[in-house]
Tab-separated table of C-alpha atoms in Angstrom:
chain	number	residue	atom	x	y	z
O	1	UNK	CA	-14.384	16.055	20.278
O	2	UNK	CA	-12.816	12.597	20.099
O	3	UNK	CA	-15.774	10.956	21.839
O	4	UNK	CA	-18.132	12.790	19.467
O	5	UNK	CA	-16.252	11.458	16.433
O	6	UNK	CA	-16.382	7.928	17.824
O	7	UNK	CA	-20.122	8.322	18.331
O	8	UNK	CA	-20.491	9.357	14.684
O	9	UNK	CA	-18.463	6.392	13.497
O	10	UNK	CA	-20.414	3.986	15.633
O	11	UNK	CA	-23.705	5.361	14.343
O	12	UNK	CA	-22.650	4.996	10.702
O	13	UNK	CA	-21.451	1.481	11.486
O	14	UNK	CA	-24.828	0.765	13.092
O	15	UNK	CA	-23.261	-0.468	16.319
O	16	UNK	CA	-25.014	1.755	18.835
O	17	UNK	CA	-28.375	2.584	17.260
O	18	UNK	CA	-30.229	1.316	20.301
O	19	UNK	CA	-28.334	3.910	22.359
O	20	UNK	CA	-28.702	6.879	19.985
O	21	UNK	CA	-32.375	7.625	20.381
O	22	UNK	CA	-32.260	10.946	18.543
O	23	UNK	CA	-31.243	9.351	15.237
O	24	UNK	CA	-34.107	8.069	13.056
O	25	UNK	CA	-34.053	5.279	10.489
O	26	UNK	CA	-35.864	6.085	7.256
O	27	UNK	CA	-36.064	4.621	3.771
O	28	UNK	CA	-33.719	6.256	1.319
O	29	UNK	CA	-36.464	6.447	-1.306
O	30	UNK	CA	-38.617	8.529	1.030
O	31	UNK	CA	-35.764	10.968	1.674
O	32	UNK	CA	-34.755	11.558	-1.951
O	33	UNK	CA	-36.226	13.988	-4.417
O	34	UNK	CA	-35.288	11.650	-7.248
O	35	UNK	CA	-33.436	8.381	-7.870
O	36	UNK	CA	-32.705	7.572	-11.508
O	37	UNK	CA	-30.679	5.106	-13.531
O	38	UNK	CA	-28.272	6.344	-16.189
O	39	UNK	CA	-28.914	6.093	-19.900
O	40	UNK	CA	-27.048	5.754	-23.158
O	41	UNK	CA	-24.275	8.160	-24.164
O	42	UNK	CA	-24.858	10.623	-27.023
O	43	UNK	CA	-21.573	9.919	-28.803
O	44	UNK	CA	-22.070	12.838	-31.201
O	45	UNK	CA	-22.079	15.317	-28.312
O	46	UNK	CA	-19.462	13.505	-26.219
O	47	UNK	CA	-16.111	15.329	-26.054
O	48	UNK	CA	-12.740	14.784	-24.382
O	49	UNK	CA	-13.079	18.102	-22.550
O	50	UNK	CA	-16.084	20.153	-21.641
O	51	UNK	CA	-18.219	21.646	-18.920
O	52	UNK	CA	-20.290	18.708	-17.691
O	53	UNK	CA	-18.758	15.261	-17.006
O	54	UNK	CA	-20.392	12.063	-18.236
O	55	UNK	CA	-19.984	9.416	-15.519
O	56	UNK	CA	-19.938	5.628	-15.850
O	57	UNK	CA	-19.332	4.708	-12.202
O	58	UNK	CA	-18.896	6.231	-8.774
O	59	UNK	CA	-15.151	5.629	-8.480
O	60	UNK	CA	-14.092	9.266	-8.393
O	61	UNK	CA	-12.612	10.704	-11.622
O	62	UNK	CA	-11.940	7.227	-13.034
O	63	UNK	CA	-15.618	7.110	-13.864
O	64	UNK	CA	-15.474	10.024	-16.333
O	65	UNK	CA	-15.969	8.767	-19.910
O	66	UNK	CA	-16.176	12.215	-21.494
O	67	UNK	CA	-17.889	15.603	-21.294
O	68	UNK	CA	-20.915	17.449	-22.663
O	69	UNK	CA	-20.548	21.142	-23.386
O	70	UNK	CA	-24.146	22.269	-23.051
O	71	UNK	CA	-26.105	19.396	-21.554
O	72	UNK	CA	-26.444	17.567	-18.261
O	73	UNK	CA	-29.038	15.262	-16.796
O	74	UNK	CA	-28.511	15.600	-13.028
O	75	UNK	CA	-28.160	18.888	-11.200
O	76	UNK	CA	-25.671	18.925	-8.325
O	77	UNK	CA	-25.404	18.447	-5.410
O	78	UNK	CA	-26.191	14.776	-5.871
O	79	UNK	CA	-24.911	11.294	-5.066
O	80	UNK	CA	-23.935	8.631	-7.597
O	81	UNK	CA	-24.028	4.911	-6.774
O	82	UNK	CA	-22.484	2.215	-8.975
O	83	UNK	CA	-25.012	-0.369	-10.136
O	84	UNK	CA	-22.548	-2.759	-11.804
O	85	UNK	CA	-18.891	-3.525	-11.134
O	86	UNK	CA	-17.984	-1.938	-7.796
O	87	UNK	CA	-21.632	-2.355	-6.790
O	88	UNK	CA	-22.951	-0.030	-4.121
O	89	UNK	CA	-20.034	2.412	-4.064
O	90	UNK	CA	-21.345	5.953	-3.524
O	91	UNK	CA	-19.741	9.298	-4.306
O	92	UNK	CA	-20.872	12.860	-3.563
O	93	UNK	CA	-21.050	15.063	-6.671
O	94	UNK	CA	-20.719	18.847	-6.546
O	95	UNK	CA	-20.801	19.495	-10.335
O	96	UNK	CA	-23.742	18.954	-12.719
O	97	UNK	CA	-23.294	15.694	-14.656
O	98	UNK	CA	-24.868	12.974	-16.809
O	99	UNK	CA	-24.915	9.348	-15.639
O	100	UNK	CA	-24.640	6.495	-18.136
O	101	UNK	CA	-26.016	2.960	-17.967
O	102	UNK	CA	-25.470	1.099	-14.676
O	103	UNK	CA	-24.892	4.300	-12.682
O	104	UNK	CA	-27.605	5.339	-10.256
O	105	UNK	CA	-28.024	8.969	-9.204
O	106	UNK	CA	-30.006	10.527	-6.428
O	107	UNK	CA	-30.819	14.052	-5.355
O	108	UNK	CA	-31.959	14.782	-1.841
O	109	UNK	CA	-32.621	17.458	0.744
O	110	UNK	CA	-29.855	15.853	2.827
O	111	UNK	CA	-26.146	16.692	2.800
O	112	UNK	CA	-24.576	14.694	-0.047
O	113	UNK	CA	-21.263	14.025	1.751
O	114	UNK	CA	-23.125	12.534	4.693
O	115	UNK	CA	-25.487	10.589	2.426
O	116	UNK	CA	-22.692	9.098	0.301
O	117	UNK	CA	-20.823	7.950	3.406
O	118	UNK	CA	-23.967	6.436	4.934
O	119	UNK	CA	-24.692	4.503	1.705
O	120	UNK	CA	-21.107	3.247	1.595
O	121	UNK	CA	-21.530	1.708	5.046
O	122	UNK	CA	-24.579	-0.312	4.011
O	123	UNK	CA	-24.468	-3.949	2.961
O	124	UNK	CA	-25.354	-3.821	-0.722
O	125	UNK	CA	-28.775	-5.259	-1.564
O	126	UNK	CA	-28.435	-7.033	-4.920
O	127	UNK	CA	-30.918	-8.334	-7.455
O	128	UNK	CA	-31.276	-12.131	-7.512
O	129	UNK	CA	-30.411	-12.469	-11.211
O	130	UNK	CA	-27.019	-14.123	-10.792
O	131	UNK	CA	-25.308	-10.913	-11.929
O	132	UNK	CA	-24.178	-8.532	-9.150
O	133	UNK	CA	-26.177	-5.373	-9.720
O	134	UNK	CA	-28.007	-2.679	-7.828
O	135	UNK	CA	-31.257	-1.223	-9.163
O	136	UNK	CA	-33.265	1.903	-8.359
O	137	UNK	CA	-35.917	0.010	-6.317
O	138	UNK	CA	-33.251	-1.804	-4.288
O	139	UNK	CA	-31.368	1.418	-3.584
O	140	UNK	CA	-34.620	3.151	-2.619
O	141	UNK	CA	-35.281	0.354	-0.099
O	142	UNK	CA	-32.079	1.129	1.846
O	143	UNK	CA	-32.865	2.115	5.428
O	144	UNK	CA	-30.520	4.902	6.550
O	145	UNK	CA	-30.130	6.428	10.011
O	146	UNK	CA	-30.307	10.221	9.971
O	147	UNK	CA	-29.326	12.675	12.731
O	148	UNK	CA	-32.014	15.007	14.076
O	149	UNK	CA	-30.731	18.194	12.384
O	150	UNK	CA	-29.362	19.143	8.988
O	151	UNK	CA	-26.558	21.046	10.733
O	152	UNK	CA	-25.377	17.794	12.308
O	153	UNK	CA	-25.415	16.136	8.874
O	154	UNK	CA	-23.254	18.946	7.509
O	155	UNK	CA	-20.710	18.560	10.295
O	156	UNK	CA	-20.487	14.795	9.792
O	157	UNK	CA	-20.352	15.112	6.006
O	158	UNK	CA	-17.628	17.761	6.188
O	159	UNK	CA	-15.615	15.592	8.573
O	160	UNK	CA	-15.622	12.588	6.234
O	161	UNK	CA	-15.101	14.760	3.158
O	162	UNK	CA	-11.958	16.156	4.808
O	163	UNK	CA	-10.762	12.612	5.519
O	164	UNK	CA	-11.398	11.630	1.892
O	165	UNK	CA	-9.275	14.569	0.726
O	166	UNK	CA	-6.485	13.560	3.109
O	167	UNK	CA	-6.600	9.980	1.863
O	168	UNK	CA	-6.431	11.110	-1.768
O	169	UNK	CA	-3.523	13.407	-0.950
O	170	UNK	CA	-1.557	10.651	0.792
O	171	UNK	CA	-2.332	8.168	-1.976
O	172	UNK	CA	-0.935	10.626	-4.520
O	173	UNK	CA	2.161	11.218	-2.396
O	174	UNK	CA	2.560	7.468	-1.900
O	175	UNK	CA	2.564	6.743	-5.640
O	176	UNK	CA	4.910	9.686	-6.267
O	177	UNK	CA	7.342	8.348	-3.665
O	178	UNK	CA	7.106	4.848	-5.165
O	179	UNK	CA	7.929	6.205	-8.634
O	180	UNK	CA	10.879	8.190	-7.298
O	181	UNK	CA	12.200	5.087	-5.526
O	182	UNK	CA	11.819	3.011	-8.693
O	183	UNK	CA	13.891	5.532	-10.648
O	184	UNK	CA	16.445	5.780	-7.833
O	185	UNK	CA	16.877	1.998	-7.675
O	186	UNK	CA	17.487	1.860	-11.419
O	187	UNK	CA	20.028	4.659	-11.117
O	188	UNK	CA	21.922	3.171	-8.196
O	189	UNK	CA	21.767	-0.548	-8.916
O	190	UNK	CA	21.389	-1.171	-12.653
O	191	UNK	CA	24.361	-2.748	-14.436
O	192	UNK	CA	24.525	0.097	-16.969
O	193	UNK	CA	24.637	2.732	-14.234
O	194	UNK	CA	27.355	0.806	-12.429
O	195	UNK	CA	29.528	0.781	-15.554
O	196	UNK	CA	28.999	4.509	-16.094
O	197	UNK	CA	29.890	5.304	-12.467
O	198	UNK	CA	32.982	3.129	-12.641
O	199	UNK	CA	34.221	4.829	-15.813
O	200	UNK	CA	33.754	8.376	-14.598
O	201	UNK	CA	34.695	8.112	-10.922
O	202	UNK	CA	37.504	6.382	-9.088
O	203	UNK	CA	35.350	5.851	-5.981
O	204	UNK	CA	33.460	2.884	-7.463
O	205	UNK	CA	35.217	-0.482	-7.248
O	206	UNK	CA	34.528	-3.867	-8.817
O	207	UNK	CA	34.988	-7.038	-6.752
O	208	UNK	CA	33.650	-10.577	-6.565
O	209	UNK	CA	31.374	-11.398	-3.642
O	210	UNK	CA	33.967	-13.812	-2.228
O	211	UNK	CA	36.279	-10.822	-1.707
O	212	UNK	CA	33.591	-8.809	0.056
O	213	UNK	CA	31.726	-11.246	2.282
O	214	UNK	CA	32.478	-14.059	4.715
O	215	UNK	CA	30.129	-16.639	6.235
O	216	UNK	CA	29.877	-16.969	10.010
O	217	UNK	CA	28.651	-19.871	12.168
O	218	UNK	CA	28.947	-18.617	15.749
O	219	UNK	CA	26.947	-21.110	17.852
O	220	UNK	CA	26.378	-21.701	21.536
O	221	UNK	CA	24.295	-18.647	22.481
O	222	UNK	CA	20.921	-20.065	23.605
O	223	UNK	CA	20.415	-17.064	25.909
O	224	UNK	CA	19.847	-14.790	22.884
O	225	UNK	CA	16.371	-14.295	21.378
O	226	UNK	CA	15.445	-16.460	18.389
O	227	UNK	CA	15.094	-14.456	15.168
O	228	UNK	CA	12.874	-15.102	12.156
O	229	UNK	CA	13.710	-14.071	8.595
O	230	UNK	CA	11.101	-12.011	6.730
O	231	UNK	CA	11.052	-10.645	3.207
O	232	UNK	CA	9.821	-7.164	4.075
O	233	UNK	CA	11.196	-6.512	7.587
O	234	UNK	CA	14.494	-8.381	7.559
O	235	UNK	CA	15.385	-10.289	10.727
O	236	UNK	CA	12.895	-9.851	13.565
O	237	UNK	CA	12.350	-11.511	16.934
O	238	UNK	CA	10.358	-14.706	16.490
O	239	UNK	CA	8.056	-13.744	19.364
O	240	UNK	CA	7.129	-10.590	17.411
O	241	UNK	CA	6.241	-12.559	14.287
O	242	UNK	CA	2.545	-13.222	13.701
O	243	UNK	CA	3.405	-16.693	12.390
O	244	UNK	CA	3.953	-19.144	15.226
O	245	UNK	CA	6.741	-21.561	14.256
O	246	UNK	CA	7.341	-24.422	16.663
O	247	UNK	CA	10.915	-25.290	17.547
O	248	UNK	CA	12.567	-27.365	20.254
O	249	UNK	CA	14.311	-25.004	22.675
O	250	UNK	CA	16.843	-27.765	23.420
O	251	UNK	CA	18.237	-27.206	19.914
O	252	UNK	CA	18.916	-23.491	20.380
O	253	UNK	CA	22.540	-24.110	21.399
O	254	UNK	CA	23.121	-25.136	17.793
O	255	UNK	CA	21.518	-21.997	16.327
O	256	UNK	CA	23.721	-19.442	14.578
O	257	UNK	CA	24.352	-16.041	16.137
O	258	UNK	CA	23.324	-13.000	14.076
O	259	UNK	CA	24.769	-9.547	14.798
O	260	UNK	CA	23.473	-6.123	13.738
O	261	UNK	CA	24.621	-5.365	10.199
O	262	UNK	CA	24.845	-8.998	9.125
O	263	UNK	CA	22.733	-10.821	6.527
O	264	UNK	CA	20.876	-14.130	6.478
O	265	UNK	CA	20.135	-16.148	3.332
O	266	UNK	CA	16.809	-17.856	3.910
O	267	UNK	CA	14.793	-18.216	0.688
O	268	UNK	CA	15.003	-18.942	-3.014
O	269	UNK	CA	16.419	-16.114	-5.094
O	270	UNK	CA	13.266	-15.186	-7.000
O	271	UNK	CA	11.643	-14.448	-3.654
O	272	UNK	CA	14.416	-12.136	-2.489
O	273	UNK	CA	15.890	-14.252	0.288
O	274	UNK	CA	18.554	-11.959	1.813
O	275	UNK	CA	17.421	-10.622	5.191
O	276	UNK	CA	19.280	-7.748	6.853
O	277	UNK	CA	19.497	-7.687	10.644
O	278	UNK	CA	19.557	-4.638	12.896
O	279	UNK	CA	19.347	-6.689	16.101
O	280	UNK	CA	21.324	-9.452	17.815
O	281	UNK	CA	19.900	-12.926	18.142
O	282	UNK	CA	20.134	-16.507	16.913
O	283	UNK	CA	18.592	-18.170	13.868
O	284	UNK	CA	18.139	-21.571	12.297
O	285	UNK	CA	21.362	-23.470	11.559
O	286	UNK	CA	19.884	-24.222	8.114
O	287	UNK	CA	20.357	-20.579	7.154
O	288	UNK	CA	23.589	-18.959	5.972
O	289	UNK	CA	24.743	-15.981	8.026
O	290	UNK	CA	27.367	-13.720	6.485
O	291	UNK	CA	29.170	-10.458	7.186
O	292	UNK	CA	31.618	-8.162	5.398
O	293	UNK	CA	35.245	-9.202	5.133
O	294	UNK	CA	36.102	-5.605	6.068
O	295	UNK	CA	33.278	-3.873	7.917
O	296	UNK	CA	35.126	-0.527	7.791
O	297	UNK	CA	34.550	-0.281	4.037
O	298	UNK	CA	30.852	-1.016	3.860
O	299	UNK	CA	27.475	0.239	5.057
O	300	UNK	CA	25.082	-2.661	5.617
O	301	UNK	CA	22.065	-0.388	5.020
O	302	UNK	CA	23.320	0.229	1.471
O	303	UNK	CA	23.783	-3.498	0.811
O	304	UNK	CA	20.321	-4.159	2.237
O	305	UNK	CA	18.903	-2.185	-0.680
O	306	UNK	CA	21.254	-3.960	-3.102
O	307	UNK	CA	20.086	-7.407	-1.999
O	308	UNK	CA	16.401	-6.507	-2.249
O	309	UNK	CA	16.673	-4.761	-5.619
O	310	UNK	CA	15.070	-6.292	-8.700
O	311	UNK	CA	18.410	-6.016	-10.510
O	312	UNK	CA	20.191	-8.197	-7.936
O	313	UNK	CA	17.447	-10.838	-7.770
O	314	UNK	CA	17.453	-11.176	-11.562
O	315	UNK	CA	21.250	-11.568	-11.570
O	316	UNK	CA	21.085	-14.095	-8.742
O	317	UNK	CA	18.727	-16.314	-10.723
O	318	UNK	CA	21.360	-16.679	-13.463
O	319	UNK	CA	23.817	-18.340	-11.061
O	320	UNK	CA	21.365	-20.308	-8.929
O	321	UNK	CA	20.047	-22.893	-11.374
O	322	UNK	CA	16.811	-24.752	-10.858
O	323	UNK	CA	15.474	-22.433	-8.188
O	324	UNK	CA	11.912	-22.614	-9.481
O	325	UNK	CA	12.017	-26.354	-8.894
O	326	UNK	CA	12.548	-25.721	-5.191
O	327	UNK	CA	16.302	-25.218	-5.029
O	328	UNK	CA	17.447	-22.688	-2.434
O	329	UNK	CA	20.077	-20.010	-2.925
O	330	UNK	CA	23.601	-21.400	-2.966
O	331	UNK	CA	25.966	-19.249	-0.933
O	332	UNK	CA	28.929	-20.617	-2.925
O	333	UNK	CA	27.276	-19.620	-6.200
O	334	UNK	CA	26.469	-16.211	-4.742
O	335	UNK	CA	30.189	-15.745	-4.017
O	336	UNK	CA	30.960	-15.955	-7.759
O	337	UNK	CA	28.917	-12.819	-8.500
O	338	UNK	CA	30.632	-9.504	-9.167
O	339	UNK	CA	29.601	-6.187	-7.652
O	340	UNK	CA	30.450	-2.597	-8.542
O	341	UNK	CA	30.063	-0.423	-5.457
O	342	UNK	CA	30.977	3.081	-4.197
O	343	UNK	CA	32.987	4.176	-1.170
O	344	UNK	CA	31.465	3.718	2.261
O	345	UNK	CA	30.674	7.430	2.428
O	346	UNK	CA	28.680	7.248	-0.803
O	347	UNK	CA	27.057	3.999	0.327
O	348	UNK	CA	25.829	5.770	3.444
O	349	UNK	CA	24.485	8.716	1.439
O	350	UNK	CA	22.638	6.416	-0.975
O	351	UNK	CA	21.237	4.329	1.887
O	352	UNK	CA	20.091	7.442	3.760
O	353	UNK	CA	18.303	8.675	0.627
O	354	UNK	CA	16.572	5.332	-0.033
O	355	UNK	CA	15.660	4.919	3.653
O	356	UNK	CA	14.105	8.371	3.540
O	357	UNK	CA	11.969	7.319	0.567
O	358	UNK	CA	10.936	4.154	2.422
O	359	UNK	CA	9.917	6.275	5.412
O	360	UNK	CA	7.792	8.504	3.166
O	361	UNK	CA	6.168	5.503	1.510
O	362	UNK	CA	5.369	3.926	4.877
O	363	UNK	CA	4.042	7.229	6.216
O	364	UNK	CA	1.622	7.679	3.335
O	365	UNK	CA	0.545	4.046	3.603
O	366	UNK	CA	-0.295	4.530	7.286
O	367	UNK	CA	-2.011	7.875	6.812
O	368	UNK	CA	-5.239	6.126	5.934
O	369	UNK	CA	-6.999	8.027	8.699
O	370	UNK	CA	-10.489	7.128	7.622
O	371	UNK	CA	-9.702	3.423	7.513
O	372	UNK	CA	-8.200	3.667	10.966
O	373	UNK	CA	-11.335	5.201	12.419
O	374	UNK	CA	-14.000	3.129	10.701
């Protein structure tokens, strides 16, 4: 099954056509019953809700500009192709509809899911007018490879239609998870929420950063791996970073040691320059490495979310003057900031919740199965 899927993908990508003798290349215009360009909208008949959608482009439901109750121009199944804007994007349509200007529509004896996917893999042939656009004659000139049987088309079309549904599902879940995280961050880290928590529970304390954190400068460990600071992944091994940064290995004895659970200040505040480390290594002596004054009272995973929150970065800019002129974060100025924070137990619960949301977000980002195959 896997090898069959790869064969399908390779055929649609036109990589192995010389090997797939049974597939035939034919002009799209010869294989379609009709290819038409959309027309003007009858605004008198156009409604917000109705039976037949009026489509302006092929970008899924975003292309719906309204509905007609008792009229449609194209009978489904059909394929729509955008002639302006996202030129060349094709979408299978299973409901009767009316296309408007700049939207091309075609009906065919072929499976529409297969046909839409095949069109999407083509390099768009544009008119030479200076304006990116696709016309009926240009679309009709597309040369598409077709399998020998309609049953094979159906199987391929169903496969990609299923992938499209999975992608849509994961995109929806991704945006839902992002919205939940946004609300959670406001709840946990906004100044107003902090004041409310402090007033109604004794477990939230208020302290200045200088009472919570202490800088470290443990040098003389050249045997440890060199770490790089990143904005999205915290501290990582330099040899795992895609950016190759040259450094003189003879200087590594002067690098600062970083332990799991510690933080490294490496950038200007408006860029979010506090990197959390989950591994041991050494980093540039130009960076500030700091830890908790009392590690028994704090969960570094919780503070990782604090230091990357929009609320914290905005507060940090008020004490680090001139940062947009190139000034880096001042650790001494950071120490003057005040924090309201919960007990370690609550910190751990909040961190676990936010980490779970991050895992969901990452999962739905990576579940782009179709992109991974094509």
